[in-house]
Amino acid sequence: MTEKWVQGEVVSVKHWTDSLYSIKIDAPNVRFTAGQYTKISLNIDNEDVARPYSFVNSPDESLLEIYSVSVPNGPLSTSLKKLNKGDPIKVGTHGNGFLVLDEIPIVENIWMLATGTGIGPYLSILKTESSWKRFEKAILVHAVRFEKELTYQETIKELKEKYKDRFIYITFVSREKSKNSLPGRIPDSIKKGTLQEKVGIKMLPENTHVMLCGNPDMLRDTTIELKKIGLEKHRRRSPGHITTENYW
Ligand SMILES: Cc1cc2nc3c(=O)[nH]c(=O)nc-3n(C[C@H](O)[C@H](O)[C@H](O)COP(=O)(O)OP(=O)(O)OC[C@H]3O[C@@H](n4cnc5c(N)ncnc54)[C@H](O)[C@@H]3O)c2cc1C
Ligand SMILES: NC(=O)c1ccc[n+]([C@@H]2O[C@H](COP(=O)([O-])OP(=O)(O)OC[C@H]3O[C@@H](n4cnc5c(N)ncnc54)[C@H](OP(=O)(O)O)[C@@H]3O)[C@@H](O)[C@H]2O)c1
């Protein structure tokens, strides 16, 4: 499909750590559903370089926002990191992707499991008021290497204040000790039952839908564990419980 582009402008860049940053963009007429991504493009050495990025903002917000990690030697992510307020940036006009609530049945508990920057589309969904009609409880699980990578704490605090017991936020920190986080990785924790125990909710086929976003190895390993407890891949033609979005 040929990409249609609009010219946008960088409104602000927030650097969370040396490698993690968020960019707010002013761009006209970009349409998407919460949870989707679009392509972002920069002209680098006279060549247009484009990659997909999920929206972090709700479609109800006026500025677009992306959350990115600068990958060593990654052409676009290292260039995006150097942008400043007022710089031009091209944005695809339409959202794409199936990590959206319209694609899944209404469910009691929606589990949103992310590694790294994969938390972005879930924040878009959770910041969108109408999303909360499609589930009773949302369990947002963010897995990172280091504690400082547990970003967007302000947004999470606001969600907690607004939705109280309906919103559960759990973190994993894998490469250092972290007082309030689970150690290790998501799939191992599902296998041992420690994630479900920490949340206090069982993942049963009749009350569960799981969204997975980020590192493809996490998606693969977690899907294996979820299948062992009776959950199935969700497809339009054969509804199930697992929806995924690979970031590479
Ligand atoms: C549907 C979709 C949505 C995406 N949304 C986002 C997003 O919201 N935020 C974001 O940071 N990236 C996202 N990505 C990845 C993004 O498109 C780029 O690949 C990434 O920013 C690196 O771009 P690059 O040109 O620097 O390097 P690339 O040449 O594109 O990637 C080089 C390598 O970096 C690693 N890598 C790529 N992306 C990530 C990542 N997010 N976290 C950890 N390692 C990574 C992989 O090993 C990859 O092979 C998404 C990808 C897809 C397919
Ligand atoms: N994070 C940093 O400090 C940092 C700094 C600069 C650049 N980068 C670059 O950014 C890129 C991505 O780094 P990232 O830390 O955002 O993403 P990541 O490598 O995907 O790690 C995020 C989380 O996912 C976990 N994970 C990895 N494989 C998994 C699997 N199979 N199953 C379940 N969980 C799994 C990791 O656990 P483990 O720790 O056990 O792997 C970690 O907790 C890399 O190219 C990296 O070189 C990272």
Tab-separated table of C-alpha atoms and ligand atoms in Angstrom:
chain	number	residue	atom	x	y	z
A	1	MET	CA	0.000	0.000	0.000
A	2	THR	CA	1.354	3.434	-0.904
A	3	GLU	CA	1.843	5.507	2.209
A	4	LYS	CA	0.181	8.919	2.297
A	5	TRP	CA	2.085	11.513	4.262
A	6	VAL	CA	1.487	14.790	6.025
A	7	GLN	CA	4.142	17.255	7.058
A	8	GLY	CA	4.291	17.607	10.828
A	9	GLU	CA	6.371	19.625	13.262
A	10	VAL	CA	8.077	18.533	16.470
A	11	VAL	CA	6.441	20.242	19.450
A	12	SER	CA	8.635	18.720	22.180
A	13	VAL	CA	11.083	15.907	22.870
A	14	LYS	CA	11.252	14.325	26.326
A	15	HIS	CA	14.398	12.322	27.122
A	16	TRP	CA	13.582	9.768	29.839
A	17	THR	CA	17.014	8.069	29.810
A	18	ASP	CA	20.062	8.095	27.510
A	19	SER	CA	18.179	5.848	25.078
A	20	LEU	CA	14.443	6.360	25.692
A	21	TYR	CA	12.584	9.420	24.448
A	22	SER	CA	9.088	10.592	23.529
A	23	ILE	CA	8.239	13.051	20.774
A	24	LYS	CA	5.092	15.172	20.576
A	25	ILE	CA	4.153	16.111	17.040
A	26	ASP	CA	1.737	18.615	15.560
A	27	ALA	CA	0.413	17.175	12.285
A	28	PRO	CA	-2.916	17.740	10.519
A	29	ASN	CA	-5.534	15.106	9.657
A	30	VAL	CA	-3.956	11.929	10.994
A	31	ARG	CA	-6.643	9.334	11.703
A	32	PHE	CA	-6.194	6.261	13.883
A	33	THR	CA	-7.832	4.056	16.500
A	34	ALA	CA	-6.259	3.769	19.970
A	35	GLY	CA	-3.620	1.003	19.858
A	36	GLN	CA	-2.612	1.545	16.226
A	37	TYR	CA	0.659	2.704	14.661
A	38	THR	CA	1.628	4.747	11.645
A	39	LYS	CA	4.864	5.351	9.770
A	40	ILE	CA	7.193	8.189	10.693
A	41	SER	CA	9.748	9.423	8.167
A	42	LEU	CA	12.821	11.661	8.210
A	43	ASN	CA	15.099	12.699	5.392
A	44	ILE	CA	18.517	11.333	6.363
A	45	ASP	CA	21.462	12.084	4.023
A	46	ASN	CA	19.050	12.853	1.153
A	47	GLU	CA	17.112	9.645	1.635
A	48	ASP	CA	13.655	9.235	3.201
A	49	VAL	CA	13.839	6.677	6.011
A	50	ALA	CA	10.489	5.461	7.384
A	51	ARG	CA	9.559	3.076	10.205
A	52	PRO	CA	6.333	2.226	12.074
A	53	TYR	CA	5.659	3.760	15.512
A	54	SER	CA	2.650	3.302	17.759
A	55	PHE	CA	0.671	6.307	18.913
A	56	VAL	CA	0.909	6.936	22.654
A	57	ASN	CA	-1.708	9.681	22.598
A	58	SER	CA	-5.413	8.998	22.575
A	59	PRO	CA	-7.167	9.870	19.288
A	60	ASP	CA	-9.043	12.439	21.427
A	61	GLU	CA	-5.827	14.421	22.075
A	62	SER	CA	-4.722	17.077	19.613
A	63	LEU	CA	-0.964	16.356	19.538
A	64	LEU	CA	0.448	13.056	18.298
A	65	GLU	CA	3.009	11.296	20.495
A	66	ILE	CA	5.476	8.473	19.895
A	67	TYR	CA	7.726	6.646	22.390
A	68	SER	CA	11.007	5.295	21.050
A	69	VAL	CA	14.274	3.645	22.072
A	70	SER	CA	17.428	4.541	20.181
A	71	VAL	CA	18.790	1.240	18.952
A	72	PRO	CA	22.595	1.214	18.547
A	73	ASN	CA	23.305	1.924	14.825
A	74	GLY	CA	19.568	2.081	14.089
A	75	PRO	CA	19.170	4.614	11.261
A	76	LEU	CA	15.848	6.198	12.215
A	77	SER	CA	15.733	5.814	15.994
A	78	THR	CA	19.138	7.483	16.459
A	79	SER	CA	18.074	10.368	14.159
A	80	LEU	CA	14.693	10.872	15.846
A	81	LYS	CA	16.523	11.164	19.172
A	82	LYS	CA	18.397	14.258	17.913
A	83	LEU	CA	15.263	16.168	16.885
A	84	ASN	CA	14.382	19.492	18.485
A	85	LYS	CA	11.257	21.623	18.838
A	86	GLY	CA	10.268	23.075	15.440
A	87	ASP	CA	11.962	20.382	13.327
A	88	PRO	CA	9.968	18.930	10.413
A	89	ILE	CA	8.828	15.297	10.558
A	90	LYS	CA	6.642	13.338	8.150
A	91	VAL	CA	3.747	11.268	9.501
A	92	GLY	CA	1.600	8.645	7.763
A	93	THR	CA	-2.005	9.850	7.531
A	94	HIS	CA	-3.626	6.599	8.710
A	95	GLY	CA	-3.331	4.250	11.631
A	96	ASN	CA	-2.706	0.546	10.987
A	97	GLY	CA	-2.730	-2.612	13.047
A	98	PHE	CA	-5.021	-4.906	15.006
A	99	LEU	CA	-3.947	-4.165	18.591
A	100	VAL	CA	-7.273	-2.406	19.078
A	101	LEU	CA	-10.267	-3.146	21.271
A	102	ASP	CA	-12.716	-3.127	18.331
A	103	GLU	CA	-11.028	-6.301	17.091
A	104	ILE	CA	-11.645	-8.327	20.247
A	105	PRO	CA	-14.737	-9.461	22.128
A	106	ILE	CA	-15.891	-7.495	25.177
A	107	VAL	CA	-14.117	-9.170	28.081
A	108	GLU	CA	-13.930	-9.080	31.883
A	109	ASN	CA	-10.140	-8.769	32.247
A	110	ILE	CA	-7.859	-7.354	29.602
A	111	TRP	CA	-4.163	-8.059	30.187
A	112	MET	CA	-1.812	-5.668	28.374
A	113	LEU	CA	1.687	-7.127	28.425
A	114	ALA	CA	4.603	-5.033	27.112
A	115	THR	CA	8.357	-5.025	26.909
A	116	GLY	CA	10.196	-1.707	26.565
A	117	THR	CA	8.527	0.812	24.267
A	118	GLY	CA	5.688	-1.664	23.672
A	119	ILE	CA	3.786	0.060	26.478
A	120	GLY	CA	2.933	2.948	24.108
A	121	PRO	CA	-0.211	1.609	22.383
A	122	TYR	CA	-1.690	0.496	25.728
A	123	LEU	CA	-1.385	4.034	27.084
A	124	SER	CA	-3.259	5.258	24.007
A	125	ILE	CA	-6.031	2.724	24.668
A	126	LEU	CA	-6.202	3.410	28.415
A	127	LYS	CA	-6.249	7.198	27.953
A	128	THR	CA	-9.268	6.827	25.650
A	129	GLU	CA	-12.396	7.043	27.770
A	130	SER	CA	-14.580	4.874	25.493
A	131	SER	CA	-12.121	1.946	25.834
A	132	TRP	CA	-13.294	1.405	29.406
A	133	LYS	CA	-16.725	0.267	28.178
A	134	ARG	CA	-15.132	-2.825	26.615
A	135	PHE	CA	-13.696	-4.477	29.737
A	136	GLU	CA	-14.133	-4.480	33.503
A	137	LYS	CA	-10.471	-4.506	34.597
A	138	ALA	CA	-7.281	-3.557	32.754
A	139	ILE	CA	-4.012	-5.113	33.903
A	140	LEU	CA	-1.056	-3.215	32.433
A	141	VAL	CA	2.243	-5.121	32.718
A	142	HIS	CA	5.485	-3.356	31.784
A	143	ALA	CA	8.749	-5.353	31.572
A	144	VAL	CA	12.054	-3.501	31.307
A	145	ARG	CA	15.719	-4.177	31.940
A	146	PHE	CA	16.295	-1.371	34.461
A	147	GLU	CA	14.055	0.480	36.917
A	148	LYS	CA	14.711	3.871	35.295
A	149	GLU	CA	12.993	2.529	32.163
A	150	LEU	CA	9.627	2.395	33.971
A	151	THR	CA	8.511	5.568	32.216
A	152	TYR	CA	5.153	7.394	32.005
A	153	GLN	CA	4.619	7.271	35.780
A	154	GLU	CA	2.540	10.494	35.688
A	155	THR	CA	0.133	8.987	33.151
A	156	ILE	CA	-0.103	5.782	35.167
A	157	LYS	CA	-0.816	7.745	38.351
A	158	GLU	CA	-3.620	9.644	36.585
A	159	LEU	CA	-5.140	6.398	35.304
A	160	LYS	CA	-4.986	4.886	38.794
A	161	GLU	CA	-6.684	7.943	40.320
A	162	LYS	CA	-9.406	7.884	37.688
A	163	TYR	CA	-10.148	4.159	37.421
A	164	LYS	CA	-9.076	2.961	40.896
A	165	ASP	CA	-9.504	-0.842	41.323
A	166	ARG	CA	-10.382	-1.255	37.657
A	167	PHE	CA	-6.767	-0.418	36.736
A	168	ILE	CA	-3.873	-2.661	37.852
A	169	TYR	CA	-0.260	-1.819	37.002
A	170	ILE	CA	2.497	-4.419	37.429
A	171	THR	CA	6.186	-4.058	36.553
A	172	PHE	CA	9.071	-6.408	35.823
A	173	VAL	CA	12.706	-5.322	36.111
A	174	SER	CA	15.019	-8.008	34.755
A	175	ARG	CA	18.595	-6.784	35.172
A	176	GLU	CA	18.712	-5.278	38.653
A	177	LYS	CA	16.886	-5.612	41.955
A	178	SER	CA	13.785	-3.421	42.136
A	179	LYS	CA	11.720	-3.156	45.290
A	180	ASN	CA	8.246	-2.887	43.808
A	181	SER	CA	8.742	-4.945	40.656
A	182	LEU	CA	8.722	-8.636	39.862
A	183	PRO	CA	12.117	-10.066	38.843
A	184	GLY	CA	12.814	-11.919	35.589
A	185	ARG	CA	10.594	-12.214	32.543
A	186	ILE	CA	6.851	-12.298	31.792
A	187	PRO	CA	6.555	-15.840	30.284
A	188	ASP	CA	8.436	-17.471	33.143
A	189	SER	CA	6.249	-15.674	35.649
A	190	ILE	CA	3.056	-16.826	33.898
A	191	LYS	CA	4.435	-20.371	33.922
A	192	LYS	CA	5.130	-20.230	37.673
A	193	GLY	CA	1.860	-18.406	38.384
A	194	THR	CA	3.638	-15.496	40.110
A	195	LEU	CA	2.175	-12.823	37.811
A	196	GLN	CA	-1.399	-14.046	38.341
A	197	GLU	CA	-0.699	-14.302	42.085
A	198	LYS	CA	0.626	-10.728	42.274
A	199	VAL	CA	-2.425	-9.416	40.385
A	200	GLY	CA	-4.821	-11.609	42.361
A	201	ILE	CA	-6.710	-12.658	39.214
A	202	LYS	CA	-6.592	-15.989	37.384
A	203	MET	CA	-6.126	-16.087	33.616
A	204	LEU	CA	-9.114	-18.224	32.654
A	205	PRO	CA	-10.310	-18.615	29.053
A	206	GLU	CA	-13.796	-17.411	30.016
A	207	ASN	CA	-12.697	-14.062	31.480
A	208	THR	CA	-9.404	-13.189	29.784
A	209	HIS	CA	-7.994	-11.473	26.716
A	210	VAL	CA	-4.233	-10.925	26.534
A	211	MET	CA	-2.523	-8.332	24.352
A	212	LEU	CA	1.228	-8.716	23.769
A	213	CYS	CA	3.427	-5.957	22.377
A	214	GLY	CA	7.155	-5.383	21.936
A	215	ASN	CA	10.028	-7.866	21.740
A	216	PRO	CA	9.077	-10.744	19.363
A	217	ASP	CA	10.839	-13.276	21.595
A	218	MET	CA	8.625	-12.227	24.512
A	219	LEU	CA	5.553	-12.610	22.281
A	220	ARG	CA	6.632	-16.099	21.190
A	221	ASP	CA	7.578	-17.336	24.678
A	222	THR	CA	4.496	-15.853	26.328
A	223	THR	CA	2.156	-17.310	23.699
A	224	ILE	CA	3.601	-20.772	24.442
A	225	GLU	CA	2.820	-20.371	28.157
A	226	LEU	CA	-0.662	-18.934	27.547
A	227	LYS	CA	-1.570	-21.852	25.264
A	228	LYS	CA	-0.608	-24.235	28.076
A	229	ILE	CA	-3.314	-22.670	30.267
A	230	GLY	CA	-5.966	-22.921	27.586
A	231	LEU	CA	-5.764	-19.553	25.821
A	232	GLU	CA	-5.738	-19.421	22.015
A	233	LYS	CA	-4.589	-16.923	19.377
A	234	HIS	CA	-7.372	-14.523	18.465
A	235	ARG	CA	-8.345	-14.338	14.812
A	236	ARG	CA	-11.247	-12.550	13.151
A	237	ARG	CA	-12.589	-15.864	11.835
A	238	SER	CA	-11.903	-17.847	15.019
A	239	PRO	CA	-12.123	-15.681	18.145
A	240	GLY	CA	-9.576	-16.475	20.844
A	241	HIS	CA	-7.745	-14.773	23.703
A	242	ILE	CA	-4.315	-13.616	22.465
A	243	THR	CA	-3.614	-10.567	20.259
A	244	THR	CA	-0.014	-9.667	19.381
A	245	GLU	CA	2.068	-6.875	17.872
A	246	ASN	CA	5.727	-7.555	17.040
A	247	TYR	CA	8.003	-4.508	17.046
A	248	TRP	CA	10.697	-6.234	14.958
B	1	LIG	C1	4.055	-2.309	14.011
B	1	LIG	C2	5.292	-1.709	14.614
B	1	LIG	C3	5.178	-0.692	15.558
B	1	LIG	C4	6.317	-0.162	16.154
B	1	LIG	N1	6.195	0.799	17.124
B	1	LIG	C5	7.300	1.232	17.773
B	1	LIG	C6	7.207	2.171	18.842
B	1	LIG	O1	6.111	2.655	19.178
B	1	LIG	N2	8.341	2.534	19.483
B	1	LIG	C7	9.558	2.023	19.129
B	1	LIG	O2	10.561	2.355	19.774
B	1	LIG	N3	9.683	1.165	18.107
B	1	LIG	C8	8.593	0.771	17.418
B	1	LIG	N4	8.729	-0.098	16.378
B	1	LIG	C9	10.095	-0.368	15.874
B	1	LIG	C10	10.494	0.798	14.940
B	1	LIG	O3	9.704	0.741	13.766
B	1	LIG	C11	11.962	0.768	14.521
B	1	LIG	O4	12.323	-0.511	14.047
B	1	LIG	C12	12.901	1.148	15.661
B	1	LIG	O5	12.623	2.475	16.126
B	1	LIG	C13	14.368	1.115	15.221
B	1	LIG	O6	14.494	1.834	14.018
B	1	LIG	P1	15.924	1.998	13.363
B	1	LIG	O7	15.763	2.534	11.974
B	1	LIG	O8	16.780	2.832	14.253
B	1	LIG	O9	16.517	0.529	13.337
B	1	LIG	P2	15.927	-0.762	12.606
B	1	LIG	O10	16.853	-1.086	11.486
B	1	LIG	O11	14.494	-0.560	12.237
B	1	LIG	O12	15.989	-1.847	13.766
B	1	LIG	C14	17.206	-2.461	14.147
B	1	LIG	C15	16.984	-3.469	15.261
B	1	LIG	O13	16.634	-2.789	16.472
B	1	LIG	C16	15.859	-3.616	17.335
B	1	LIG	N5	14.626	-2.867	17.673
B	1	LIG	C17	13.780	-2.235	16.831
B	1	LIG	N6	12.775	-1.620	17.507
B	1	LIG	C18	12.984	-1.862	18.797
B	1	LIG	C19	12.286	-1.482	19.979
B	1	LIG	N7	11.162	-0.739	19.960
B	1	LIG	N8	12.762	-1.908	21.169
B	1	LIG	C20	13.868	-2.666	21.205
B	1	LIG	N9	14.596	-3.060	20.125
B	1	LIG	C21	14.162	-2.659	18.932
B	1	LIG	C22	15.610	-4.888	16.538
B	1	LIG	O14	16.579	-5.851	16.929
B	1	LIG	C23	15.834	-4.448	15.105
B	1	LIG	O15	16.164	-5.511	14.261
B	1	LIG	C24	7.596	-0.625	15.764
B	1	LIG	C25	7.700	-1.613	14.781
B	1	LIG	C26	6.575	-2.169	14.227
B	1	LIG	C27	6.727	-3.248	13.191
B	2	LIG	N1	17.731	-0.992	27.927
B	2	LIG	C1	18.906	-0.358	27.832
B	2	LIG	O1	19.584	-0.080	28.806
B	2	LIG	C2	19.380	0.064	26.482
B	2	LIG	C3	20.267	1.123	26.373
B	2	LIG	C4	20.686	1.491	25.102
B	2	LIG	C5	20.257	0.789	24.005
B	2	LIG	N2	19.418	-0.253	24.143
B	2	LIG	C6	19.027	-0.993	22.981
B	2	LIG	O2	17.628	-0.931	22.805
B	2	LIG	C7	17.173	-2.170	22.294
B	2	LIG	C8	16.068	-2.684	23.126
B	2	LIG	O3	16.281	-2.630	24.504
B	2	LIG	P1	15.070	-2.726	25.527
B	2	LIG	O4	15.674	-2.967	26.844
B	2	LIG	O5	14.144	-1.600	25.351
B	2	LIG	O6	14.222	-3.994	25.011
B	2	LIG	P2	14.388	-5.583	25.257
B	2	LIG	O7	15.747	-6.048	24.931
B	2	LIG	O8	13.257	-6.162	24.512
B	2	LIG	O9	14.168	-5.787	26.847
B	2	LIG	C9	12.992	-5.378	27.531
B	2	LIG	C10	12.533	-6.476	28.461
B	2	LIG	O10	12.133	-7.606	27.691
B	2	LIG	C11	12.707	-8.761	28.266
B	2	LIG	N3	12.829	-9.861	27.319
B	2	LIG	C12	13.762	-10.048	26.371
B	2	LIG	N4	13.544	-11.220	25.734
B	2	LIG	C13	12.466	-11.797	26.308
B	2	LIG	C14	11.764	-13.011	26.113
B	2	LIG	N5	12.124	-13.920	25.193
B	2	LIG	N6	10.693	-13.263	26.895
B	2	LIG	C15	10.306	-12.372	27.823
B	2	LIG	N7	10.936	-11.233	28.075
B	2	LIG	C16	12.009	-10.929	27.318
B	2	LIG	C17	14.040	-8.294	28.790
B	2	LIG	O11	14.521	-9.238	29.750
B	2	LIG	P3	16.119	-9.602	29.864
B	2	LIG	O12	16.769	-8.457	30.546
B	2	LIG	O13	16.083	-10.869	30.644
B	2	LIG	O14	16.636	-9.785	28.446
B	2	LIG	C18	13.655	-6.959	29.398
B	2	LIG	O15	13.132	-7.132	30.685
B	2	LIG	C19	18.372	-3.112	22.208
B	2	LIG	O16	18.835	-3.098	20.871
B	2	LIG	C20	19.378	-2.454	23.115
B	2	LIG	O17	20.695	-2.706	22.660
B	2	LIG	C21	18.960	-0.612	25.373
